[in-house]
XYZ file of C-alpha atoms in Angstrom:
241
model
C 13.089 -28.772 -6.872
C 11.061 -25.560 -7.104
C 12.536 -22.389 -5.613
C 9.119 -20.755 -5.427
C 7.771 -19.736 -2.027
C 4.420 -18.213 -2.959
C 1.028 -19.855 -3.434
C -0.174 -19.593 -7.025
C -3.267 -21.779 -7.240
C -4.579 -23.434 -10.396
C -5.474 -21.888 -13.738
C -9.176 -22.380 -14.547
C -9.607 -25.017 -11.794
C -13.047 -25.949 -13.111
C -11.423 -27.229 -16.319
C -8.928 -29.397 -14.465
C -11.705 -30.659 -12.214
C -13.772 -31.547 -15.270
C -10.936 -33.613 -16.718
C -10.433 -35.504 -13.470
C -14.167 -36.177 -13.033
C -14.422 -37.248 -16.664
C -11.584 -39.725 -16.213
C -13.175 -41.157 -13.074
C -16.504 -41.483 -14.861
C -14.895 -43.356 -17.745
C -13.065 -45.648 -15.322
C -16.387 -46.414 -13.638
C -17.989 -47.244 -16.992
C -15.029 -49.460 -17.890
C -15.391 -51.334 -14.602
C -19.111 -51.870 -15.150
C -18.524 -53.013 -18.743
C -15.966 -55.607 -17.694
C -18.193 -56.734 -14.811
C -21.065 -57.376 -17.262
C -18.727 -59.130 -19.711
C -18.757 -56.442 -22.412
C -15.003 -56.307 -23.041
C -15.101 -54.179 -26.195
C -16.927 -51.375 -24.373
C -14.702 -51.850 -21.338
C -11.548 -51.432 -23.389
C -12.954 -48.355 -25.148
C -13.901 -46.735 -21.843
C -10.532 -47.644 -20.319
C -8.622 -46.099 -23.212
C -10.765 -42.985 -22.898
C -10.094 -42.819 -19.164
C -6.332 -43.135 -19.617
C -6.368 -40.499 -22.345
C -8.347 -38.109 -20.132
C -6.048 -38.781 -17.172
C -3.058 -37.961 -19.367
C -4.755 -34.699 -20.352
C -5.377 -33.888 -16.677
C -1.722 -34.613 -15.879
C -0.601 -32.302 -18.696
C -2.922 -29.575 -17.439
C -1.756 -29.925 -13.829
C 1.908 -29.880 -14.852
C 1.487 -26.707 -16.897
C -0.350 -24.794 -14.196
C 1.978 -25.919 -11.394
C 5.351 -26.131 -13.100
C 5.573 -25.842 -16.865
C 4.459 -22.255 -17.243
C 6.931 -21.133 -14.563
C 9.820 -22.788 -16.412
C 8.802 -21.196 -19.714
C 8.362 -17.724 -18.263
C 11.649 -17.929 -16.352
C 13.389 -18.439 -19.690
C 11.412 -15.671 -21.404
C 12.252 -13.174 -18.659
C 15.928 -14.052 -18.793
C 16.456 -11.242 -21.310
C 15.663 -8.544 -18.719
C 18.658 -6.445 -17.681
C 17.359 -5.891 -14.148
C 16.685 -2.155 -14.158
C 13.407 -2.093 -16.115
C 9.976 -0.885 -15.140
C 7.715 -3.825 -15.991
C 3.929 -4.120 -16.163
C 2.095 -7.442 -15.872
C -1.414 -7.267 -17.346
C -3.824 -9.602 -15.549
C -1.194 -10.628 -13.007
C -3.493 -12.822 -10.897
C -1.693 -14.301 -7.909
C 1.619 -13.189 -9.382
C 3.167 -16.245 -11.042
C 4.869 -14.171 -13.753
C 5.017 -10.967 -11.725
C 7.183 -12.517 -9.000
C 9.496 -14.199 -11.507
C 10.026 -10.807 -13.117
C 10.468 -8.990 -9.816
C 13.178 -11.425 -8.766
C 15.177 -10.389 -11.840
C 14.584 -6.657 -11.332
C 17.207 -5.944 -8.693
C 17.298 -2.288 -9.744
C 13.848 -2.042 -11.340
C 10.231 -2.435 -10.334
C 7.263 -4.573 -11.343
C 3.630 -3.493 -11.434
C 0.838 -6.059 -11.433
C -2.587 -5.052 -12.708
C -5.755 -7.118 -12.272
C -9.478 -7.045 -11.539
C -9.004 -10.032 -9.181
C -11.615 -12.390 -10.633
C -11.612 -15.947 -9.242
C -13.249 -17.446 -12.334
C -10.015 -18.206 -14.168
C -7.622 -18.657 -11.255
C -8.366 -20.205 -7.891
C -8.069 -17.883 -4.888
C -7.265 -14.818 -6.990
C -7.169 -11.779 -4.707
C -4.969 -8.724 -4.225
C -4.195 -9.763 -0.645
C -2.968 -13.152 -1.858
C -0.672 -11.534 -4.419
C 0.726 -9.157 -1.806
C 1.381 -12.104 0.476
C 3.179 -13.888 -2.362
C 5.404 -10.852 -2.899
C 6.327 -10.997 0.784
C 7.059 -14.730 0.635
C 9.227 -14.291 -2.438
C 11.139 -11.419 -0.847
C 10.270 -8.888 -3.571
C 7.585 -6.746 -1.920
C 9.910 -3.727 -2.038
C 9.824 -3.731 -5.848
C 6.240 -4.864 -6.509
C 3.229 -2.556 -6.880
C -0.322 -3.811 -7.355
C -3.023 -1.855 -9.181
C -6.721 -2.656 -9.491
C -7.773 -1.598 -12.989
C -9.082 -2.777 -16.346
C -6.402 -3.451 -18.972
C -8.641 -1.717 -21.516
C -8.189 1.570 -19.628
C -4.707 1.621 -18.162
C -4.173 4.363 -15.549
C -0.615 5.113 -16.704
C 1.003 7.787 -18.859
C 2.328 7.082 -22.342
C 5.640 5.228 -22.399
C 5.622 4.514 -18.675
C 7.059 0.982 -18.905
C 10.137 -0.650 -20.401
C 8.497 -4.068 -20.628
C 4.938 -5.389 -20.652
C 4.030 -9.017 -20.033
C 0.767 -10.923 -19.826
C 0.018 -14.602 -19.332
C -3.378 -16.054 -20.297
C -5.253 -12.877 -19.426
C -6.182 -10.869 -22.526
C -8.438 -13.639 -23.886
C -10.705 -13.169 -20.850
C -11.959 -9.929 -22.414
C -15.142 -11.150 -24.140
C -15.176 -8.976 -27.273
C -12.824 -8.431 -30.193
C -13.121 -4.682 -29.695
C -12.190 -4.993 -26.039
C -9.140 -7.137 -26.738
C -8.057 -4.726 -29.456
C -8.324 -1.852 -26.999
C -6.274 -3.730 -24.397
C -3.449 -4.334 -26.878
C -3.555 -0.715 -27.993
C -3.383 0.421 -24.365
C -0.418 -1.861 -23.736
C 1.317 -0.379 -26.774
C 0.556 3.146 -25.544
C 2.166 2.706 -22.123
C 5.200 0.865 -23.512
C 8.198 3.100 -24.140
C 9.752 3.258 -27.624
C 12.096 0.294 -27.950
C 10.303 -1.537 -25.144
C 9.550 -5.257 -25.077
C 6.083 -6.833 -25.078
C 5.529 -10.529 -24.241
C 1.941 -11.784 -24.349
C 1.251 -15.492 -23.832
C -2.227 -16.768 -24.658
C -3.972 -19.790 -26.123
C -6.573 -17.766 -28.022
C -6.683 -14.701 -30.261
C -2.920 -14.164 -30.650
C -3.285 -13.564 -34.426
C -5.685 -10.735 -33.488
C -3.121 -9.232 -31.127
C -0.455 -9.415 -33.814
C -2.739 -7.735 -36.359
C -3.474 -4.917 -33.901
C 0.223 -4.307 -33.253
C 1.026 -4.296 -36.965
C -1.806 -1.820 -37.487
C -0.056 0.373 -34.906
C 3.145 0.253 -36.932
C 4.997 -2.450 -35.013
C 7.079 -4.497 -37.453
C 9.352 -6.299 -34.989
C 6.710 -8.817 -33.938
C 6.486 -12.597 -34.062
C 4.181 -15.307 -32.782
C 5.583 -18.659 -31.649
C 4.450 -21.892 -30.058
C 5.664 -22.256 -26.461
C 5.745 -26.041 -26.600
C 4.585 -28.956 -24.461
C 5.387 -27.306 -21.125
C 2.555 -24.845 -21.798
C -0.097 -27.316 -22.977
C -3.381 -27.260 -21.063
C -4.229 -30.905 -21.594
C -2.515 -31.582 -24.898
C -1.255 -30.065 -28.168
C -4.786 -29.034 -29.160
C -4.698 -26.564 -26.227
C -1.273 -25.065 -26.729
C -0.092 -21.610 -25.705
C 1.434 -19.056 -28.064
C 3.800 -16.216 -27.289
C 3.457 -12.892 -29.041
C 6.781 -11.077 -28.826
C 7.128 -7.502 -30.037
C 9.388 -4.472 -29.816
C 7.851 -1.025 -30.039
C 9.617 1.045 -32.695
C 12.205 3.347 -31.205
């Protein structure tokens, strides 16, 4: 049973909706094919429908449960006294998990509050989630662009981001976001960036900045958005002390 109390919506709801509609369309075609005694087409459409339904189920599980389980494990390494920054925090799925571990620390969530990639994304919703989770006393929300972070150098002990950096449309912009994250991370600090696109770019940027303690790893089936072809990768790095 989930111990979450906030409302976190769906990631890219249009994509999940497309999978569901596609499955229903294929089921309709299968029904028509069988009705007109074209069994080969009916079987093909039925297999396609079941495959698409399985993809939709995978997507729904990840956005509603899987990603929370993965991030809970990833954040288990926090001591509890860190200052943490969540880039592109959205409704606070990762931010609240982190804040619950930071009994003597604080968590800052930064976003531009776009609803394109997360349903119901709004600062007021994230604040309400912090209240519901009982962590509002250690959560701060900031409206800003991750390419121009309004923080001093070395301000944070840990920086996290989940499926946010890829929303920056240009290579130059993503490079700048990673460089900004590196700038505001203290020496020895931890960076955890989960994304399903461009993680080799992020790694190259960090190595260009002199970070050698960096690795990229597959987060597994709990973070699939529909199947293994849409898997999520974690970029883990430590800023040189």
